[in-house]
XYZ file of N, CA and C in Angstrom:
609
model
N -3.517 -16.600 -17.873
C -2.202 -16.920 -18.414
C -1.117 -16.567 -17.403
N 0.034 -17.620 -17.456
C 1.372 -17.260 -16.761
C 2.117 -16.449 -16.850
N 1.613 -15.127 -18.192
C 2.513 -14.443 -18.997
C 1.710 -13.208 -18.383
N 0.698 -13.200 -18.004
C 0.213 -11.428 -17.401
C -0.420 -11.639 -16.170
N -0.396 -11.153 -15.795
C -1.079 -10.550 -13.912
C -1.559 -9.359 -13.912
N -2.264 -8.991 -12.828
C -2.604 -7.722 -12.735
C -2.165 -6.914 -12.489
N -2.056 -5.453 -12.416
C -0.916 -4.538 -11.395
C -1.465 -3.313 -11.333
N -1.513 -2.862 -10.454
C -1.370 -1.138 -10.590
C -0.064 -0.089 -11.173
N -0.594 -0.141 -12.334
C 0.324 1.131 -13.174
C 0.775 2.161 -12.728
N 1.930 2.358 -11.835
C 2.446 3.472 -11.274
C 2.793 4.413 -12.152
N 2.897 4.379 -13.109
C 3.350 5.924 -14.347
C 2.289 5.895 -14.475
N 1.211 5.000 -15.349
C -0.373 5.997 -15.921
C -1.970 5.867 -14.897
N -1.852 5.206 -13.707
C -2.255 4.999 -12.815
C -3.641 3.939 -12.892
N -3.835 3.509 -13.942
C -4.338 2.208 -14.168
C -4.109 1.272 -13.380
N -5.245 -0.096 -13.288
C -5.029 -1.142 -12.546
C -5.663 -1.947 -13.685
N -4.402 -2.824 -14.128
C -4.511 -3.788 -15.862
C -4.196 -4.821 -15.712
N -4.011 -5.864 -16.233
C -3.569 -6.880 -16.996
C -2.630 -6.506 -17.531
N -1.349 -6.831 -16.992
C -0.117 -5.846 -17.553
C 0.881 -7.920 -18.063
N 1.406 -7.481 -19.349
C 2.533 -8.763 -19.740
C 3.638 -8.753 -19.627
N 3.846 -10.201 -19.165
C 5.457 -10.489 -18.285
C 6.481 -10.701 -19.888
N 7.841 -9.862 -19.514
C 8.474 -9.967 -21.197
C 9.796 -10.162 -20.346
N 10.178 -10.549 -18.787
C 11.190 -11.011 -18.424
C 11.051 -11.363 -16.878
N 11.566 -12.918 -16.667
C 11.343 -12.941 -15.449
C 12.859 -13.985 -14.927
N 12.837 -13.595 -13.577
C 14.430 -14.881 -13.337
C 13.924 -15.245 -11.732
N 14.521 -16.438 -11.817
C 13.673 -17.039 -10.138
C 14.907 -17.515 -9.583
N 15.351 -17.455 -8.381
C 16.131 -17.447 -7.313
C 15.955 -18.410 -6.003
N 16.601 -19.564 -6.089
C 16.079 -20.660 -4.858
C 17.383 -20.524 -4.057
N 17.130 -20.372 -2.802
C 18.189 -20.689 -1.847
C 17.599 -21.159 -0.681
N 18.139 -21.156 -0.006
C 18.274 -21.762 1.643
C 19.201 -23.273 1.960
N 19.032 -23.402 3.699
C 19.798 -24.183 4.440
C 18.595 -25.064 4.807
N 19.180 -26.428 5.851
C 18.861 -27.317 6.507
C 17.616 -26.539 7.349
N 17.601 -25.248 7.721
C 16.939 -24.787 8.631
C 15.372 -23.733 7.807
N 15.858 -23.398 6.796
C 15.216 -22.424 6.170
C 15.763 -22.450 4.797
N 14.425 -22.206 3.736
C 14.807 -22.253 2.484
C 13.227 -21.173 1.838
N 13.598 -20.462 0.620
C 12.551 -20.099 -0.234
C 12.965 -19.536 -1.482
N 12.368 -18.456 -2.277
C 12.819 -18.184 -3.766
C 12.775 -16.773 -3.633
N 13.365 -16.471 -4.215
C 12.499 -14.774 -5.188
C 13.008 -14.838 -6.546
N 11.066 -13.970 -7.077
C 11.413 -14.318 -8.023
C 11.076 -12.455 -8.633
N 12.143 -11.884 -9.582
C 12.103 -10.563 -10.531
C 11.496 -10.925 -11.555
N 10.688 -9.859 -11.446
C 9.701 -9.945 -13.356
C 9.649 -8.583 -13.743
N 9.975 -8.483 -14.562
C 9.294 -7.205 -15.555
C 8.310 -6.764 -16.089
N 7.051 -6.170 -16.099
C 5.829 -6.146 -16.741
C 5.329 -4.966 -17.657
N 4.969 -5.367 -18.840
C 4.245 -3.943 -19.312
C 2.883 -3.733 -19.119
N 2.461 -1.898 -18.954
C 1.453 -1.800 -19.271
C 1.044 -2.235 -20.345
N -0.675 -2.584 -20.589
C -0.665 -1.934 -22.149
C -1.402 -0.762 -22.537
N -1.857 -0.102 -21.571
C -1.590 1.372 -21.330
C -1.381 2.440 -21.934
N 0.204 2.566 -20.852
C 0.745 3.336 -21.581
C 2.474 2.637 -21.896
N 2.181 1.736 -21.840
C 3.583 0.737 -22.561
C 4.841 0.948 -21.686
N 4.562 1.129 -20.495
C 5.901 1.620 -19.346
C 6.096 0.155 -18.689
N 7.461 0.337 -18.341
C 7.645 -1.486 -17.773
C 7.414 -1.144 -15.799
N 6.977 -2.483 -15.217
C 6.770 -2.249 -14.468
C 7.338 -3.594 -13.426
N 8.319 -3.022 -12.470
C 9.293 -4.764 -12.089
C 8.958 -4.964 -10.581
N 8.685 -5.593 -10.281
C 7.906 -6.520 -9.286
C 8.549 -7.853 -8.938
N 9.009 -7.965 -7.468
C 9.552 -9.132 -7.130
C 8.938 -9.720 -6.014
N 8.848 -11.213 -6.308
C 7.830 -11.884 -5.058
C 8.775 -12.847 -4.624
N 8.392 -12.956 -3.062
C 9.392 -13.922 -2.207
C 8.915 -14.624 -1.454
N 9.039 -15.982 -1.222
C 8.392 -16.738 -0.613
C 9.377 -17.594 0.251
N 8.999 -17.961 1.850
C 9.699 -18.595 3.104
C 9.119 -19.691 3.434
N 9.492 -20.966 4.133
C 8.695 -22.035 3.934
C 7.870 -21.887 5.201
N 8.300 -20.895 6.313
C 7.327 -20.857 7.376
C 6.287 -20.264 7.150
N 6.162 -19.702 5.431
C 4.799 -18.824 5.260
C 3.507 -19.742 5.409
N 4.192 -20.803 5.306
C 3.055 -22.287 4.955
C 2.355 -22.352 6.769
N 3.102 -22.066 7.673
C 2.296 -21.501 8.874
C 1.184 -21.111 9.035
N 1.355 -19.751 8.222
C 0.118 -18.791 8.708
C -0.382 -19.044 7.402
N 0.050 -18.823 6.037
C -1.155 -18.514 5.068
C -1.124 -20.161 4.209
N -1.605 -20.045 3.214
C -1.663 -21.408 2.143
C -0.743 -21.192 1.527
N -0.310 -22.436 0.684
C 0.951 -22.678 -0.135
C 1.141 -22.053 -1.083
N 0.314 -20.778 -2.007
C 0.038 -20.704 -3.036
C 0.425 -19.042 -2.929
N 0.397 -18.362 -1.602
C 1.252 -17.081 -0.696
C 2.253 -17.254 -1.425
N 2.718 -15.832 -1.830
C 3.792 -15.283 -2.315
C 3.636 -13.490 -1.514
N 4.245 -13.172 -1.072
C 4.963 -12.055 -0.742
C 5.651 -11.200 -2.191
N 4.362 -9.941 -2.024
C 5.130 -9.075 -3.688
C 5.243 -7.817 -3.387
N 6.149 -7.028 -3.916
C 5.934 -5.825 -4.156
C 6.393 -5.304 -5.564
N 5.757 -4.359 -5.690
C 6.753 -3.125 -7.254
C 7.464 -2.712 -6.294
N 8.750 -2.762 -7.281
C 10.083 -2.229 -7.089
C 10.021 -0.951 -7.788
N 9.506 -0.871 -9.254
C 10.004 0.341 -9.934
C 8.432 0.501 -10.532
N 7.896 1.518 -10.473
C 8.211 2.974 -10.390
C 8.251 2.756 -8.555
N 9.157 3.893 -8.334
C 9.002 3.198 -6.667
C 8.189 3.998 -5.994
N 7.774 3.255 -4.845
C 6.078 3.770 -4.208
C 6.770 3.380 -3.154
N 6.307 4.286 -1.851
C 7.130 3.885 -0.384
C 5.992 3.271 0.132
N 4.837 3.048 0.011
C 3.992 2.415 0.712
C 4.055 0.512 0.519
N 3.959 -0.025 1.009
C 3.926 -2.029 0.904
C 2.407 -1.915 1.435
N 1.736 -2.245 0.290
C 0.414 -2.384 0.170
C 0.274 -3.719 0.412
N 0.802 -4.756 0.839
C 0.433 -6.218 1.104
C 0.044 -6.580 2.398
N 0.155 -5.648 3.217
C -0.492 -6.165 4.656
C -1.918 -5.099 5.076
N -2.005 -4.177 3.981
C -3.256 -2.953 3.804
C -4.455 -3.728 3.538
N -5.709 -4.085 4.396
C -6.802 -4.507 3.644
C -7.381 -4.051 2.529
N -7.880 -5.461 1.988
C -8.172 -4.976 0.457
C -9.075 -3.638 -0.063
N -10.014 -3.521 0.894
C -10.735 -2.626 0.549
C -10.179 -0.661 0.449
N -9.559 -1.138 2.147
C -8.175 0.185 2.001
C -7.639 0.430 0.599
N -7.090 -0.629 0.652
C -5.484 -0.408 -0.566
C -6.250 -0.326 -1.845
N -7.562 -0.680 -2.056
C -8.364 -0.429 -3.220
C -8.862 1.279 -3.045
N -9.144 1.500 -2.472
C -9.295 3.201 -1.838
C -8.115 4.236 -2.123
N -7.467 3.605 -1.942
C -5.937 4.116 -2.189
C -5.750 4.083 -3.684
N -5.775 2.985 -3.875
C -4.985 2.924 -5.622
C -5.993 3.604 -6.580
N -7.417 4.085 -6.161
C -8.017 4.680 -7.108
C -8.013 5.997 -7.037
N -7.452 6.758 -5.245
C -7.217 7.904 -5.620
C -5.942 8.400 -6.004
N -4.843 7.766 -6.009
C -3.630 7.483 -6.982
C -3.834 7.637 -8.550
N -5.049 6.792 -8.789
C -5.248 6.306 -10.168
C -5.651 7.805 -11.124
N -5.967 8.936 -10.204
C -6.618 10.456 -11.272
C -5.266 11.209 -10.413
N -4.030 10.916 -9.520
C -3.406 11.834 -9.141
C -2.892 13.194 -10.084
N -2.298 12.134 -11.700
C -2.080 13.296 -12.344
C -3.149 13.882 -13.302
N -4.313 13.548 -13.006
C -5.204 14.325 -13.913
C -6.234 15.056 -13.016
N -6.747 14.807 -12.241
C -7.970 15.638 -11.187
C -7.095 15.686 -9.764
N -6.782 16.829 -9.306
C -6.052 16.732 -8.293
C -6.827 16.793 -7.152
N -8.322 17.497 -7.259
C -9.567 17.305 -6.427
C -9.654 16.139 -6.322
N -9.741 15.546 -7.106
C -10.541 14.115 -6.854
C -9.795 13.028 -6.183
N -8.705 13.226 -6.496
C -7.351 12.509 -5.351
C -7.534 12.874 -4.442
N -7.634 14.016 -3.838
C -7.794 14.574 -2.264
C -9.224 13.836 -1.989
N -9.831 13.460 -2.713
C -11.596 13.421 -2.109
C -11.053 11.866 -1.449
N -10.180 10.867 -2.150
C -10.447 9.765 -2.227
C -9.063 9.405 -1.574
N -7.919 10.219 -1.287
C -7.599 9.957 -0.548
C -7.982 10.219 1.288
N -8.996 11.065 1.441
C -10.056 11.459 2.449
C -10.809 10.867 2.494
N -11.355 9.802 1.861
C -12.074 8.339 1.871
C -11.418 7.406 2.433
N -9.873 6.673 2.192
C -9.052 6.294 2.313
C -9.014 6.420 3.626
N -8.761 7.518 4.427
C -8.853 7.622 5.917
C -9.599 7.047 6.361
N -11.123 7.612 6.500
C -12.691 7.409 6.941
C -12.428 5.669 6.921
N -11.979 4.824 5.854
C -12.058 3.613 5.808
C -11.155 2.675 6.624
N -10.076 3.812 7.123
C -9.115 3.133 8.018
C -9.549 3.355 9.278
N -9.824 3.945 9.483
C -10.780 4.771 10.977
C -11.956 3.512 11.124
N -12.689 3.324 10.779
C -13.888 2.916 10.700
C -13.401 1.131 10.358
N -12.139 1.109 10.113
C -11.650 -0.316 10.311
C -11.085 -0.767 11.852
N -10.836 0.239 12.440
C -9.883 0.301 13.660
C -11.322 0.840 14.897
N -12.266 0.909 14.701
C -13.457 1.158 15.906
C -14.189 2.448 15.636
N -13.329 3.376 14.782
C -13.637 4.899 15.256
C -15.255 4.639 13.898
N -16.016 4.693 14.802
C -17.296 4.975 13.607
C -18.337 6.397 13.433
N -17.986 6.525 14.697
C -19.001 7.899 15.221
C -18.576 9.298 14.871
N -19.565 10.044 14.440
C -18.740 11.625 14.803
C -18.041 11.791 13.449
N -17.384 13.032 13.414
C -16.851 13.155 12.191
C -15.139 13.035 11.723
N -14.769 13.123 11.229
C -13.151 12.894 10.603
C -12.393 13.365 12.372
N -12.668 14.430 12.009
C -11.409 15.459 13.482
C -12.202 14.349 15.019
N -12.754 14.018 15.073
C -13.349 13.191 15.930
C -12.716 11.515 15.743
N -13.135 11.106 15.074
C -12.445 9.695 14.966
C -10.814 9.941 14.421
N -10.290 10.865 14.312
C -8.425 10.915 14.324
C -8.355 10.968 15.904
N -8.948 11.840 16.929
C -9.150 12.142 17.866
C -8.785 10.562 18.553
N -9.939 10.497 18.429
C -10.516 9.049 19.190
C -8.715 7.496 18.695
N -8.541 7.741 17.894
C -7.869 7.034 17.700
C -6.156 7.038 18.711
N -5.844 8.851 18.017
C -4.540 9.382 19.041
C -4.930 8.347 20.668
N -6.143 8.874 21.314
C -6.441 8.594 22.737
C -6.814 7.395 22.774
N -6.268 6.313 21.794
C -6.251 4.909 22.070
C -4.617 4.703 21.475
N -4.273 5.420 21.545
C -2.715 5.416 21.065
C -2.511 3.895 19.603
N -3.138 4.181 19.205
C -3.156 2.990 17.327
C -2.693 4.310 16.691
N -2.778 5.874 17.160
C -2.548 6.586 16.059
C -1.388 7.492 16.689
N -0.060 7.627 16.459
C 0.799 8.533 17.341
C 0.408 9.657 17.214
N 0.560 10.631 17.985
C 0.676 12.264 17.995
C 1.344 13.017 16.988
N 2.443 12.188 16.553
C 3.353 12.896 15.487
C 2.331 12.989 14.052
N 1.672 11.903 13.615
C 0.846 11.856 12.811
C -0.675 12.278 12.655
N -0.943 12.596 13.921
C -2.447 13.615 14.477
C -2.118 14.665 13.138
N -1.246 15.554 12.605
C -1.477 17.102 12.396
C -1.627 16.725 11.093
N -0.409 15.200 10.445
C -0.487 14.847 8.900
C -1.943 14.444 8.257
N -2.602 13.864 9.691
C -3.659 13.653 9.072
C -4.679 14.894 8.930
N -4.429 15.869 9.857
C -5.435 16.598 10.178
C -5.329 17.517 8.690
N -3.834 17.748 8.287
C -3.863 18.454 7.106
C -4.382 17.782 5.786
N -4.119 16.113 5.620
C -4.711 15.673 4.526
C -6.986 15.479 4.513
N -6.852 15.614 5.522
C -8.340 15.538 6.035
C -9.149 17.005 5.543
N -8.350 17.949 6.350
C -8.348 19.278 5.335
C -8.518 19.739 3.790
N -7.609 19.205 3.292
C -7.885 19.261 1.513
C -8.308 18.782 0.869
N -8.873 17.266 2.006
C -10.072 16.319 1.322
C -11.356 17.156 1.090
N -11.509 17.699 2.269
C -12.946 18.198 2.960
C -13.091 19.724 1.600
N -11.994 20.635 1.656
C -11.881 21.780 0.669
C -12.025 21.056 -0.847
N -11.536 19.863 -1.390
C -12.059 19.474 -2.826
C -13.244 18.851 -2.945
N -13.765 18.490 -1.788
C -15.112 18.148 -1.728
C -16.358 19.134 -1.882
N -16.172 19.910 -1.499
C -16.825 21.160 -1.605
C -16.552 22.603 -1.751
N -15.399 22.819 -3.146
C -14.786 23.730 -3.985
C -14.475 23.091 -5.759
N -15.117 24.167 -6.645
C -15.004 23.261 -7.377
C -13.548 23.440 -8.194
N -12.736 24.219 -7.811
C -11.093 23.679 -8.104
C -10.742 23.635 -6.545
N -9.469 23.206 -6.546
C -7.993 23.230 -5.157
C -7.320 23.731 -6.010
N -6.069 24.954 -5.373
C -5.654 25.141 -5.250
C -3.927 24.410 -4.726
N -3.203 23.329 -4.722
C -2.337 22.760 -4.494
C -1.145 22.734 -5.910
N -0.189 22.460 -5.543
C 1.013 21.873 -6.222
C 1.119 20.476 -6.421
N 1.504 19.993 -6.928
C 2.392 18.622 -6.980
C 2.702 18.096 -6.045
N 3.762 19.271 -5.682
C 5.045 18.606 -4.302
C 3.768 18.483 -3.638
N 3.047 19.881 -3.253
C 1.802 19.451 -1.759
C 0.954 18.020 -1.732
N 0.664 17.986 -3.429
C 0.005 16.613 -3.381
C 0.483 15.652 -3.088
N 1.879 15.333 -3.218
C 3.102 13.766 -3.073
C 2.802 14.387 -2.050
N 2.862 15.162 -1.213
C 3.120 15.333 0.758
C 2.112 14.506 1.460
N 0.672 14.967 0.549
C -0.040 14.832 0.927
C -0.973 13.175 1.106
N 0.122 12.951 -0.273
C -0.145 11.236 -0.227
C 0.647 10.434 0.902
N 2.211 10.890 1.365
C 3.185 10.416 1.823
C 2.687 10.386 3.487
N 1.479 11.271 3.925
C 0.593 11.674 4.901
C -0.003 10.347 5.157
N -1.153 9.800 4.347
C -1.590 9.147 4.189
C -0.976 8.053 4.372
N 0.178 7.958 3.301
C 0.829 6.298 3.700
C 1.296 6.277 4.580
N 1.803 7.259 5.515
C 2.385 7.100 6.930
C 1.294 5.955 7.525
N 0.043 6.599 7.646
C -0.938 6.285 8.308
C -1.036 5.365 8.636
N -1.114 4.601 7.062
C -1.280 3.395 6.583
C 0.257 2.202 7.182
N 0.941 2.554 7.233
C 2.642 2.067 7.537
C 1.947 1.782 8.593
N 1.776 2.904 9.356
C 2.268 2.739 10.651
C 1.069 1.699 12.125
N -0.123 1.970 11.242
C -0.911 1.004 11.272
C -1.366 -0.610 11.069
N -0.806 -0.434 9.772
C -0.734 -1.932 9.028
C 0.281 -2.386 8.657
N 0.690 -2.159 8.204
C 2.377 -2.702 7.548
C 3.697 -2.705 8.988
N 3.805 -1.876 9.533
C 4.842 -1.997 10.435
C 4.558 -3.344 11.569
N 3.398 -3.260 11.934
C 3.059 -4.664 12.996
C 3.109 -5.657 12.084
N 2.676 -6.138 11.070
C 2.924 -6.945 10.448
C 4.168 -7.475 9.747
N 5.116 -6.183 10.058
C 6.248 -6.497 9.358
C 7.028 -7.307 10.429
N 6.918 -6.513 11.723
C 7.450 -7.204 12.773
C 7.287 -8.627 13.268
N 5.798 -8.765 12.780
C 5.242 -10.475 13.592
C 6.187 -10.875 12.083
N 6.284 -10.902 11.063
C 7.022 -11.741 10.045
C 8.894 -11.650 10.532
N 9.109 -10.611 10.907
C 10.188 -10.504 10.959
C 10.897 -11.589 12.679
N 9.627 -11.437 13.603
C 9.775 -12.527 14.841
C 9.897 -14.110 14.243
N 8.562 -14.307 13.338
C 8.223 -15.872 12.695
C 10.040 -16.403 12.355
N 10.639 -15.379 11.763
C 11.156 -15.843 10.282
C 12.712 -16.271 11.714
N 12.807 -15.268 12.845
C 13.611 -15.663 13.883
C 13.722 -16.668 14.571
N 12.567 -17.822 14.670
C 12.110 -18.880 15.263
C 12.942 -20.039 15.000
């Protein structure tokens, strides 16, 4: 149906069939360039929280992908990560250790420490262990130095909930510890990609 899509539930951390109860679509452009965006509103059914999501589409998208490409993100609850240029399997890694953040705080660390291993092991590093393939990555420069220690600390509390049967953490440490992670992820996937769209759209 045209009335629900899927989404990841940022308040109860579900990934549902959430229903559209407001949407408004937006056409503009010139002689040179034209596309839409379009705002929707969605509920869980969940835990009944609305969830607003806007998709935008450029006619040079018809370039690189098929006609049927839309460009989305959630707007609200807001998440700093743009999971649309993250391979699927990543951003599926991700949203499930999101998905127990507020109930098992171990088990978020395990799986956001999965989450790594899967980005590593997407980018060459296969061998050896975690502190080894962050390693290997810095000294191919795909991974800056500034982000060597974020990872080294989220790699850390993966490895301690993996084999402790509580952690010890806060909240705030845990959002740090996610915000670690999405660096990773940004600065890897999403930022080059933002740029080749942002060159296309200059043409």
């Amino acid at each position: 149906s045209t009335n629900q899509k899927v989404y990841q539930c940022y308040h109860c951390g579900n990934r549902t069939l959430m229903n559209l109860v407001c949407e408004h679509r937006e056409d503009w452009g010139d002689d040179n360039i034209r596309g839409y965006t379009i705002s929707s509103i969605y509920i869980c059914p969940v835990c009944k929280n609305a969830t607003y999501v806007e998709r935008y589409w450029e006619d040079w998208m018809h370039e690189e992908y098929d006609e049927e490409f839309e460009y989305g993100k959630i707007c609200y609850p807001v998440i700093s990560l743009d999971t649309n240029y993250v391979p699927d399997k990543i951003k599926a890694a991700y949203e499930t250790a999101l998905k127990v953040k507020n109930t098992d705080s171990a088990l978020c660390l395990i799986g956001l420490r999965r989450t790594l291993e899967m980005i590593f092991n997407d980018k060459g590093e296969t061998k050896g262990n975690l502190v080894k393939k962050i390693e290997g990555l810095v000294e191919r420069t795909i991974l800056p130095p500034t982000l060597k220690e974020a990872t080294d600390i989220a790699r850390h509390f993966g490895n301690s909930a993996a084999h402790a049967e509580t952690v010890e953490i806060s909240t705030h440490e845990l959002n740090l510890i996610i915000e670690f992670v999405e660096s990773v992820m940004d600065y890897i996937y999403v930022i080059p990609n933002k740029m080749l769209r942002f060159k296309k759209s200059e043409c």
